[in-house]
CSV table of C-alpha atoms in Angstrom, one decimal:
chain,number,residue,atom,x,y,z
A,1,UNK,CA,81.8,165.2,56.5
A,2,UNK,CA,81.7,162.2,54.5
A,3,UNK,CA,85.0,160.7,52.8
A,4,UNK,CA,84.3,159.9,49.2
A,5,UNK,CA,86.7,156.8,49.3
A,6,UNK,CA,85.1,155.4,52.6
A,7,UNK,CA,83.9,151.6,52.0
A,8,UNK,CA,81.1,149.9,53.0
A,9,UNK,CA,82.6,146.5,51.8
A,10,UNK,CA,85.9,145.7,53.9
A,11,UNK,CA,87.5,143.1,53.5
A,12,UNK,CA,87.3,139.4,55.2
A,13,UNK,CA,90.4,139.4,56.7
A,14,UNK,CA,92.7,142.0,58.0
A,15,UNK,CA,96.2,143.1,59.4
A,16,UNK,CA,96.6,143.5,62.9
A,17,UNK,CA,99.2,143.2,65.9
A,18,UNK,CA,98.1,140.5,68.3
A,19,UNK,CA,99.1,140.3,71.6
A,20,UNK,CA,99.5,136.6,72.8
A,21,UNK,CA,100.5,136.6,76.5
A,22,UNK,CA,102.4,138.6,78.9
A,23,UNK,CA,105.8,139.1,78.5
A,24,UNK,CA,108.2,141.7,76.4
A,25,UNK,CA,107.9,143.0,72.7
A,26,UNK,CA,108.2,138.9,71.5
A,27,UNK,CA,104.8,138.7,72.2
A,28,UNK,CA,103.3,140.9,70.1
A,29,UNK,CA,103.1,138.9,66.6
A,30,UNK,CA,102.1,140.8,63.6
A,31,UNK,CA,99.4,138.9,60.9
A,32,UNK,CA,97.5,139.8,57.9
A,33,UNK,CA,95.1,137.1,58.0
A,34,UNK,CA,92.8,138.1,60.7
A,35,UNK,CA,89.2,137.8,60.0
A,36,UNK,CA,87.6,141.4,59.7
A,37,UNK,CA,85.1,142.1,62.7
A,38,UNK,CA,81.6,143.1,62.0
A,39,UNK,CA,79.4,145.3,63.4
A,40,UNK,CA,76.4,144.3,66.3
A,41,UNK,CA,73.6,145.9,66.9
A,42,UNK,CA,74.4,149.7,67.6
A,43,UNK,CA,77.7,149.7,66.5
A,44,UNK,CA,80.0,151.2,64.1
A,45,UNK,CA,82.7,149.5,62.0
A,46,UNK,CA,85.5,151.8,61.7
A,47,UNK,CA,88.1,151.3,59.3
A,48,UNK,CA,91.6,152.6,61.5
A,49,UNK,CA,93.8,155.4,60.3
A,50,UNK,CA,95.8,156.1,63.1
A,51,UNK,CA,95.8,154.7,66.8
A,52,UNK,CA,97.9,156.8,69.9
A,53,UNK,CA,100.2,154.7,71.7
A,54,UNK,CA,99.8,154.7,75.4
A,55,UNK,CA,102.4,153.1,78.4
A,56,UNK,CA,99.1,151.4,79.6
A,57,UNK,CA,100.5,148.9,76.3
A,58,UNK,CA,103.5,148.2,77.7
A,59,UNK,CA,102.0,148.1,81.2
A,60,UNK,CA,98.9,145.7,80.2
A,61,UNK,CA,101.8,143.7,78.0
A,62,UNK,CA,104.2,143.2,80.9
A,63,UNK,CA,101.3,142.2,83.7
A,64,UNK,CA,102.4,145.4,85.8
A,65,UNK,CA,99.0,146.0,87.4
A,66,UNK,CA,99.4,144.4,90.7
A,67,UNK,CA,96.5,145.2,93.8
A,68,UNK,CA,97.2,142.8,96.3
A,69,UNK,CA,101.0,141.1,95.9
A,70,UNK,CA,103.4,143.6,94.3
A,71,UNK,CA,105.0,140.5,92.6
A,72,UNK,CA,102.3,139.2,90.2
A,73,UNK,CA,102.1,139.2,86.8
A,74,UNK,CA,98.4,140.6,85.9
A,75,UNK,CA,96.8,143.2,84.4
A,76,UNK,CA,93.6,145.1,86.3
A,77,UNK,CA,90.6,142.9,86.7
A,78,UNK,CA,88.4,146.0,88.7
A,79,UNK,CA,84.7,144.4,87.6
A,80,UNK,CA,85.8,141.2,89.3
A,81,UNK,CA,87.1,138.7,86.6
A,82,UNK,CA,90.2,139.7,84.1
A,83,UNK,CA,89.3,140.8,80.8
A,84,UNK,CA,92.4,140.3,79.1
A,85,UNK,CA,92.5,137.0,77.1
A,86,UNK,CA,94.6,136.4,74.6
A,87,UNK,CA,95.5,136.7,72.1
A,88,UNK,CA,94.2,140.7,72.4
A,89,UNK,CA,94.6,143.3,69.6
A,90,UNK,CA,96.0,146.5,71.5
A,91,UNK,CA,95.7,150.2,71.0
A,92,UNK,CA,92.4,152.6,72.3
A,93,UNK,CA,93.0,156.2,70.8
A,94,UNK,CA,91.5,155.3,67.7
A,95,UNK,CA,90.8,157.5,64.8
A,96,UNK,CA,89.0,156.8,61.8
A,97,UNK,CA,86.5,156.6,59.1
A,98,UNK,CA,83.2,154.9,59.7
A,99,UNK,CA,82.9,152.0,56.8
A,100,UNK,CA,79.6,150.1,57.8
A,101,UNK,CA,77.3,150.0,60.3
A,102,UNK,CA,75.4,147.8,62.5
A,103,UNK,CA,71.3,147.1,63.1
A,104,UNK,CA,70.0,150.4,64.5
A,105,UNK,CA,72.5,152.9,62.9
A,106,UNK,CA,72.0,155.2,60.4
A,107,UNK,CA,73.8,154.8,57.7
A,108,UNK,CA,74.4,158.5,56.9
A,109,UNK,CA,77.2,157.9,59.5
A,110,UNK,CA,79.5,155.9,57.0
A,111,UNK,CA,82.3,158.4,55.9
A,112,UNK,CA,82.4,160.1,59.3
A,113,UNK,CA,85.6,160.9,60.5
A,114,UNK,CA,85.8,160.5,64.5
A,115,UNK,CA,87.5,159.4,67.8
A,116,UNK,CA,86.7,157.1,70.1
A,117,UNK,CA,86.0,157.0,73.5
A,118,UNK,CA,88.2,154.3,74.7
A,119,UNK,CA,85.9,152.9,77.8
A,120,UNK,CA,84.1,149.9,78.3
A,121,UNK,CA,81.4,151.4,79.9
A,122,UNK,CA,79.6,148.8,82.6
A,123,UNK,CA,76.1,150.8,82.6
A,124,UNK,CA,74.6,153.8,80.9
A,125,UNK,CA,75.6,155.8,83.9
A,126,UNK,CA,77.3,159.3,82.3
A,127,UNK,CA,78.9,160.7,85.9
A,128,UNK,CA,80.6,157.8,87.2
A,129,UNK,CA,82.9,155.0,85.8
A,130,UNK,CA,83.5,152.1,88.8
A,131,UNK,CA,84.8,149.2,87.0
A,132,UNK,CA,87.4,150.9,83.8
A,133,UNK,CA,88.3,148.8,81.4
A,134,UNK,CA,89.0,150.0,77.6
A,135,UNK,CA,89.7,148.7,73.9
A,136,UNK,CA,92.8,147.1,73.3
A,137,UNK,CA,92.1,145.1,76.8
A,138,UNK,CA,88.9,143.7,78.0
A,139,UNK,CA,88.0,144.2,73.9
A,140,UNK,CA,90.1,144.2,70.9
A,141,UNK,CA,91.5,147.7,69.9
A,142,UNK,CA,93.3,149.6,67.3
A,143,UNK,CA,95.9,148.0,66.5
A,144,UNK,CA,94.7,146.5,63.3
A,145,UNK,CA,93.1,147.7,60.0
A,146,UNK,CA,89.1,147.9,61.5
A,147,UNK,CA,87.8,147.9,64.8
A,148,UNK,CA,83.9,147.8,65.6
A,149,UNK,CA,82.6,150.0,68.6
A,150,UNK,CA,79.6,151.4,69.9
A,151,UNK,CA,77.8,154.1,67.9
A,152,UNK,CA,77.4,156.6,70.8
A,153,UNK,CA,80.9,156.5,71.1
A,154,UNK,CA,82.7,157.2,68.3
A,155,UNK,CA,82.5,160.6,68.0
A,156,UNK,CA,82.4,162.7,64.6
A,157,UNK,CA,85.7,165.2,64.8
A,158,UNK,CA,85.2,166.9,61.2
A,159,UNK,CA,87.7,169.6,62.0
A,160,UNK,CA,90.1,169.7,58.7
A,161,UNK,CA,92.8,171.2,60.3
A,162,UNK,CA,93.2,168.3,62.3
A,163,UNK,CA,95.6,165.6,60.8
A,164,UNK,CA,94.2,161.8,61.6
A,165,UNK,CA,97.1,161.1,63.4
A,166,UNK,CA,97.3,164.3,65.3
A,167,UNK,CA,93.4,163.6,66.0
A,168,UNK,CA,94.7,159.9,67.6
A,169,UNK,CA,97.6,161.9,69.6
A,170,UNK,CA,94.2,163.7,71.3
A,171,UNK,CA,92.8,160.2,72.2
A,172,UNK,CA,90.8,159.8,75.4
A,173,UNK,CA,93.4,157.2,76.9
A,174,UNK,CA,95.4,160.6,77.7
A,175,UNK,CA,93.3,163.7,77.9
A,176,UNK,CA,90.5,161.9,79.6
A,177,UNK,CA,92.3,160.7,82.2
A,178,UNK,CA,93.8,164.1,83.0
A,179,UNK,CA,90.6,165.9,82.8
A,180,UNK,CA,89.1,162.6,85.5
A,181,UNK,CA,92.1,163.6,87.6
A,182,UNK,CA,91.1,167.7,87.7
A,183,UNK,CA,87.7,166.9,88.1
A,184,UNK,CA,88.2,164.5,91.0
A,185,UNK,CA,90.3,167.2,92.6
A,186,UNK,CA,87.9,169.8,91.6
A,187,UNK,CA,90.5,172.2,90.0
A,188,UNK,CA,89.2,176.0,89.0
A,189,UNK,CA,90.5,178.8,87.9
A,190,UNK,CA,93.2,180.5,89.5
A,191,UNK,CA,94.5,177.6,91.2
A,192,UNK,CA,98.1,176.5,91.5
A,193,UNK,CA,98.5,173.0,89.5
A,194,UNK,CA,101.7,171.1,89.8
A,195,UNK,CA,101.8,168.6,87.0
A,196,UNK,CA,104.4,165.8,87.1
A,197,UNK,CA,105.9,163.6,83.6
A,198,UNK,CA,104.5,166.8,82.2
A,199,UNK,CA,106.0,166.2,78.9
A,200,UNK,CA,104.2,162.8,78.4
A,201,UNK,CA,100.4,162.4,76.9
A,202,UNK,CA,98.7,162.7,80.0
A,203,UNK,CA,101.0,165.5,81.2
A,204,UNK,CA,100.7,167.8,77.9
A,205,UNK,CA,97.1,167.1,78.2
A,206,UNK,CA,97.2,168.9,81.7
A,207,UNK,CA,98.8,171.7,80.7
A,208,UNK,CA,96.4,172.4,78.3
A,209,UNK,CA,93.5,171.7,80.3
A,210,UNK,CA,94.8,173.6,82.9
A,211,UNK,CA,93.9,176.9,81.0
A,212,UNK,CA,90.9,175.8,79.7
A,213,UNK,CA,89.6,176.1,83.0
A,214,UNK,CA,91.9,178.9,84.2
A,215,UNK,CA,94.0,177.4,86.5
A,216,UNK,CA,97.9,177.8,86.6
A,217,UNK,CA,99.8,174.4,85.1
A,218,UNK,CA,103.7,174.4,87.2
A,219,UNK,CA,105.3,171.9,84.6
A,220,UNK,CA,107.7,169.0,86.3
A,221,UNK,CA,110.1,167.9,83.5
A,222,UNK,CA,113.7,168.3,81.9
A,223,UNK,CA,114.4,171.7,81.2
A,224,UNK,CA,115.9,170.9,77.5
A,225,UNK,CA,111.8,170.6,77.0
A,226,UNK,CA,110.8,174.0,78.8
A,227,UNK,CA,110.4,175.9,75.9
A,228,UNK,CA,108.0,173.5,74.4
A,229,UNK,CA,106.2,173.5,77.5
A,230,UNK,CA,106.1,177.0,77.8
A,231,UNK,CA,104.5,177.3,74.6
A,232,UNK,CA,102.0,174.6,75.5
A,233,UNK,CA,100.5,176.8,78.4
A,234,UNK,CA,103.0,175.5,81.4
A,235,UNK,CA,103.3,178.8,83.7
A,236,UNK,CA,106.9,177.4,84.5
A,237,UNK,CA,108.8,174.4,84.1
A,238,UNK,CA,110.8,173.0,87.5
A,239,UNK,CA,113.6,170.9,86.7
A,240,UNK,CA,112.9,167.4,88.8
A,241,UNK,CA,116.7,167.9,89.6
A,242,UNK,CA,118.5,167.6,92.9
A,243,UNK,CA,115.8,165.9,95.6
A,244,UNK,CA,116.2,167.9,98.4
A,245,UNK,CA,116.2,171.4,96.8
A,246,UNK,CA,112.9,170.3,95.1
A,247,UNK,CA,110.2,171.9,97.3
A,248,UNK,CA,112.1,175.1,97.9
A,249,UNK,CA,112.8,175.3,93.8
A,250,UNK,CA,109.2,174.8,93.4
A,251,UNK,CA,108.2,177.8,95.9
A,252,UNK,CA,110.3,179.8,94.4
A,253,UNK,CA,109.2,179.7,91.2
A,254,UNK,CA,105.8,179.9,92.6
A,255,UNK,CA,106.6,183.1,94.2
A,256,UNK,CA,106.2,181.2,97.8
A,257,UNK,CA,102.6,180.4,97.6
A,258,UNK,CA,101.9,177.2,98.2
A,259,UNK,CA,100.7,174.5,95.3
A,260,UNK,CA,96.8,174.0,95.7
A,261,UNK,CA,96.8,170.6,93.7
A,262,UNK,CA,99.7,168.4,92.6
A,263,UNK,CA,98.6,165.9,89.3
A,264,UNK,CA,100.9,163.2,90.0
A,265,UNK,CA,101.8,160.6,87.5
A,266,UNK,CA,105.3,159.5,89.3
A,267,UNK,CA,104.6,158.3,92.3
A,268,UNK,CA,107.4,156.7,94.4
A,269,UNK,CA,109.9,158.6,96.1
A,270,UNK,CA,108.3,161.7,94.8
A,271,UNK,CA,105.4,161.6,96.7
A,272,UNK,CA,106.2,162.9,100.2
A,273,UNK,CA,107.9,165.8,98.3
A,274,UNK,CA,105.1,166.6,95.9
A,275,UNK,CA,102.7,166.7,99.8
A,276,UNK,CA,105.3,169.5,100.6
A,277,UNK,CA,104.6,171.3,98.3
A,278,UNK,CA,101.1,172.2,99.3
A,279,UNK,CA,101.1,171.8,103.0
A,280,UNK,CA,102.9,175.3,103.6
A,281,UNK,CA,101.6,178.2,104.4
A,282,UNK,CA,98.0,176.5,105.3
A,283,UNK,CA,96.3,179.1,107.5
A,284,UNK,CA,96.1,181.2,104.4
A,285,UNK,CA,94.8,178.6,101.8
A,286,UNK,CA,91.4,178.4,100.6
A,287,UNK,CA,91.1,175.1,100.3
A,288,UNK,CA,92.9,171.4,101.2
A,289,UNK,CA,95.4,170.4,99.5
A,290,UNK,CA,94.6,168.0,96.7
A,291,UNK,CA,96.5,165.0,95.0
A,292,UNK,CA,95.5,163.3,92.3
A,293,UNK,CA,97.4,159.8,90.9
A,294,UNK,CA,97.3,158.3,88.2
A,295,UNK,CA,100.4,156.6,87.5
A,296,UNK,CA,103.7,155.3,89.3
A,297,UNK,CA,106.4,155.7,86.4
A,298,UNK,CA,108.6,156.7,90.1
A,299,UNK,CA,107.8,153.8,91.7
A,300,UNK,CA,104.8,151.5,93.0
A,301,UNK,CA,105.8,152.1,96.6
A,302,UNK,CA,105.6,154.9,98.4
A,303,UNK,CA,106.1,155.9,101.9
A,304,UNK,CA,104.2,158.5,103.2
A,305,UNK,CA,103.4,159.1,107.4
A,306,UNK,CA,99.5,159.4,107.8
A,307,UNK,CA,100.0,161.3,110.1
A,308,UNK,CA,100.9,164.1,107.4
A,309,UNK,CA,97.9,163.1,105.4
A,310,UNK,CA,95.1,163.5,108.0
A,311,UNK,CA,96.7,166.4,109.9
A,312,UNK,CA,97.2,168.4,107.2
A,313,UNK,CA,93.9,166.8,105.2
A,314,UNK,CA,95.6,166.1,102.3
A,315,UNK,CA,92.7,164.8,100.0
A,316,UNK,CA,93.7,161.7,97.9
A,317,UNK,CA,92.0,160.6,94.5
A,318,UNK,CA,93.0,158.0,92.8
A,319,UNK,CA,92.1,158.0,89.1
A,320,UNK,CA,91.4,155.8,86.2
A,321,UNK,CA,89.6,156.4,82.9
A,322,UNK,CA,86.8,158.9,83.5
A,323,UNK,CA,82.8,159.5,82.6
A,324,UNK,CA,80.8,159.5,79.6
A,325,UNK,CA,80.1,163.5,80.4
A,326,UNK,CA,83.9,164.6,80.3
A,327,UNK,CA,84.1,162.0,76.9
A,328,UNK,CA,81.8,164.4,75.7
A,329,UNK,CA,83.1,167.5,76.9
A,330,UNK,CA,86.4,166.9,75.7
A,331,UNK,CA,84.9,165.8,72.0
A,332,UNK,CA,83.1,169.7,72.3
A,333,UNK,CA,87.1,170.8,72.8
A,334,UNK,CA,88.8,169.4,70.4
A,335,UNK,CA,85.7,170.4,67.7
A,336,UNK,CA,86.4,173.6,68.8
A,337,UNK,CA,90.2,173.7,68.2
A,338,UNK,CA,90.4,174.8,72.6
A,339,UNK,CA,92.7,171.3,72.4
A,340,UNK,CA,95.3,171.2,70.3
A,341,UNK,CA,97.8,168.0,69.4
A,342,UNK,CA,101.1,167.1,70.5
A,343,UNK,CA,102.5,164.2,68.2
A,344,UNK,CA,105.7,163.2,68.3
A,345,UNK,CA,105.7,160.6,65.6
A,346,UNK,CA,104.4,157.7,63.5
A,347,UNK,CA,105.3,154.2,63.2
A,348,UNK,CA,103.7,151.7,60.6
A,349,UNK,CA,101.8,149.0,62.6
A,350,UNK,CA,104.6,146.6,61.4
A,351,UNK,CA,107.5,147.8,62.9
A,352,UNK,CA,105.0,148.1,66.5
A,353,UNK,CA,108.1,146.5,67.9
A,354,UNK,CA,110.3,149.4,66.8
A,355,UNK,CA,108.1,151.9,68.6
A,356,UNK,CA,107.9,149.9,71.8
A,357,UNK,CA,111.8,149.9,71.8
A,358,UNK,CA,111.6,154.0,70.9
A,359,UNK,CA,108.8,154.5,73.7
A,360,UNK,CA,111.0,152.7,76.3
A,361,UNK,CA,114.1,153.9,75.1
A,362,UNK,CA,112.8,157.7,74.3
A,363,UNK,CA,115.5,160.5,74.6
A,364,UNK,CA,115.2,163.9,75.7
A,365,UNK,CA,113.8,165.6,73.0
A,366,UNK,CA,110.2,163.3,73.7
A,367,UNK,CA,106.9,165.3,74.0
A,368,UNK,CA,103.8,164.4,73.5
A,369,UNK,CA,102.7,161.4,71.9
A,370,UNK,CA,103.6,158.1,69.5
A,371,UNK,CA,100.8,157.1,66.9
A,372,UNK,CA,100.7,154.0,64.6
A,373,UNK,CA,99.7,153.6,61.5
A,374,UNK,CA,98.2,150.5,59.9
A,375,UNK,CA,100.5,149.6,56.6
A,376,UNK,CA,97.7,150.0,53.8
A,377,UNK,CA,97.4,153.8,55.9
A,378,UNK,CA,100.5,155.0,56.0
A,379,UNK,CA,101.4,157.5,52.9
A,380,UNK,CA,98.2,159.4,53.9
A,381,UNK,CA,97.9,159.3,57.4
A,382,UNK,CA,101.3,158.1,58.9
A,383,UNK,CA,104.6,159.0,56.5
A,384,UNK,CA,104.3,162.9,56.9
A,385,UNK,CA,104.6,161.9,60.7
A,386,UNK,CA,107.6,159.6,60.5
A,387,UNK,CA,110.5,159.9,62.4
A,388,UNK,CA,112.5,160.9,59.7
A,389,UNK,CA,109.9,163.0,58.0
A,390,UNK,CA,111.0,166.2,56.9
């Protein structure tokens, strides 16, 4: 559906935050005198409503995307040479409204309200994604008033019950990567899924996609968040707790049955712990156990025996980004209102620094996800989100 006040004549020059090196919030430098990008050849210029905040941010900020020495300062360079220069606009769940467009698009698309998939696709290939990279790192993002991205991917979301900014909090950053991580592990229904940091984007996004399929979400998290949990479609919430009580906690509430997959964003210690989990009971499993990573908020190191891996065929998938296809499917979801948001607030794009310091710093009563808002946006699509909002 077309927005009457959409423009097909932005401006010159625009507001956005700019990242200029690695290093803490300091380098993030907000300016209203960037020049407006246009839009190539089958692209889309979108004019930015709202844009989820994502740890990759911080992460990509900071340089903490080590491969080989677990002391550098980088961020991931998987297609062979880094992508991130500077200085880089940040920011890749990005919703909006389509305000020109490039050579080859229709222009019946200007006014479309939509969400973009975040990759940087290397090929036209739909089932695999070898070398991720994303807007708001190896390409400017959303953190700024316009961004200009491929056609094909910027999807049309015309759902009205959908806010902008709750549309952003369902950004692909999140609920792509969790759906990559089930599909690598090949979750379905009626399977046993332990989800770790399950009150984060990517872990609320598991939950939910979790029953879409039909399989069983066991929520890892604070219990002063189980009830918010529970009502997103965890079968139970296990308090992370006292270490060496974990496993047995988590059988218990499982009724002794071992877990059939563990979605892991945590990492460190955790690891060996979250392998327990699964590796009981295994003449009477159906299939190997299954772990899926894609994060280390625990810790970048874990030690694990091999022996307990390959004995008990543990199957390990590492996971970033995911595929064209599960872009798409996940579009048909949230069309269909099968997704539903999780937002936990709104900052303007000028007090970015103010959110970074809330994301770090966030208290128990976090869930879901952080949007911002440029300026010029935010009585329409930001205030009603606020922190303080009523």
């Amino acid at each position: 559906m077309a927005d009457a006040n959409a423009s097909s004549t932005p401006p010159t020059t625009m507001a956005a935050m700019l990242l200029t090196g690695h290093g803490g919030i300091e380098k993030l430098e907000y300016r209203q005198d960037v020049a407006t990008p246009k839009p190539q050849a089958g692209q889309v210029l979108v004019q930015v409503t709202a844009t989820a905040k994502n740890n990759t941010d911080r992460k990509a900020r900071e340089g903490l995307y080590p491969t080989k020495d677990k002391g550098d300062v980088t961020s991931f360079a998987m297609g062979g040479e880094p992508t991130l220069t500077f200085p880089r606009i940040q920011g890749a769940d990005v919703a909006g409204r389509v305000v020109a467009v490039g050579e080859g698009v229709d222009a019946s698309r200007i006014g479309e309200r939509g969400l973009l998939d975040f990759n940087l696709y290397a090929d036209d290939r739909r089932d695999i994604n070898l070398t991720p990279d994303y807007y708001g790192h190896g390409a400017d993002g959303g953190y700024a008033e316009y961004i200009a991205v491929p056609s094909d991917q910027f999807h049309h979301v015309p759902n009205p019950a959908l806010h902008d900014a709750e549309l952003a909090a369902m950004g692909m950053c999140s609920y792509q990567t969790a759906y990559h991580m089930m599909t690598s592990a090949g979750i379905g229904a009626g399977e046993r899924v332990l989800v770790t940091g399950a009150s984060g984007g990517v872990g609320t996004a598991l939950i939910q996609l979790c029953r879409v399929v039909g399989a069983i979400p066991y929520a890892v998290s604070q219990p002063d968040k189980a009830d918010a949990l529970l009502a997103l479609g965890a079968e139970a919430v296990i308090d992370r707790g006292d270490l060496p009580t974990f496993v047995d906690r988590v059988l218990a509430t499982t009724g002794g049955q071992p877990i059939d997959a563990v979605m892991d964003l945590v990492g460190g210690e955790m690891t060996n712990l979250f392998i327990d989990t699964m590796i009981v009971d295994m003449q009477h499993r159906k299939r190997y156990p299954r772990l899926s990573i894609a994060g280390a908020s625990g810790g970048n190191l874990s030690e694990v025996m091999w022996t307990r891996i390959y004995l008990y065929q543990v199957q390990i998938f590492g996971v970033s980004h995911g595929t064209r296809e599960e872009a798409e499917q996940l579009i048909a979801w949230i069309r269909s209102g099968e997704l539903k948001p999780v937002l936990h607030a709104a900052f303007k794009l000028s007090e970015l620094h103010d959110a970074e310091r809330y994301f770090v710093n966030r208290g128990s009563n976090y869930l879901g996800k952080i949007v911002i808002v440029p300026d010029s946006q935010w009585e329409s699509h930001g205030a009603p989100f606020a922190l303080n909002a009523s």
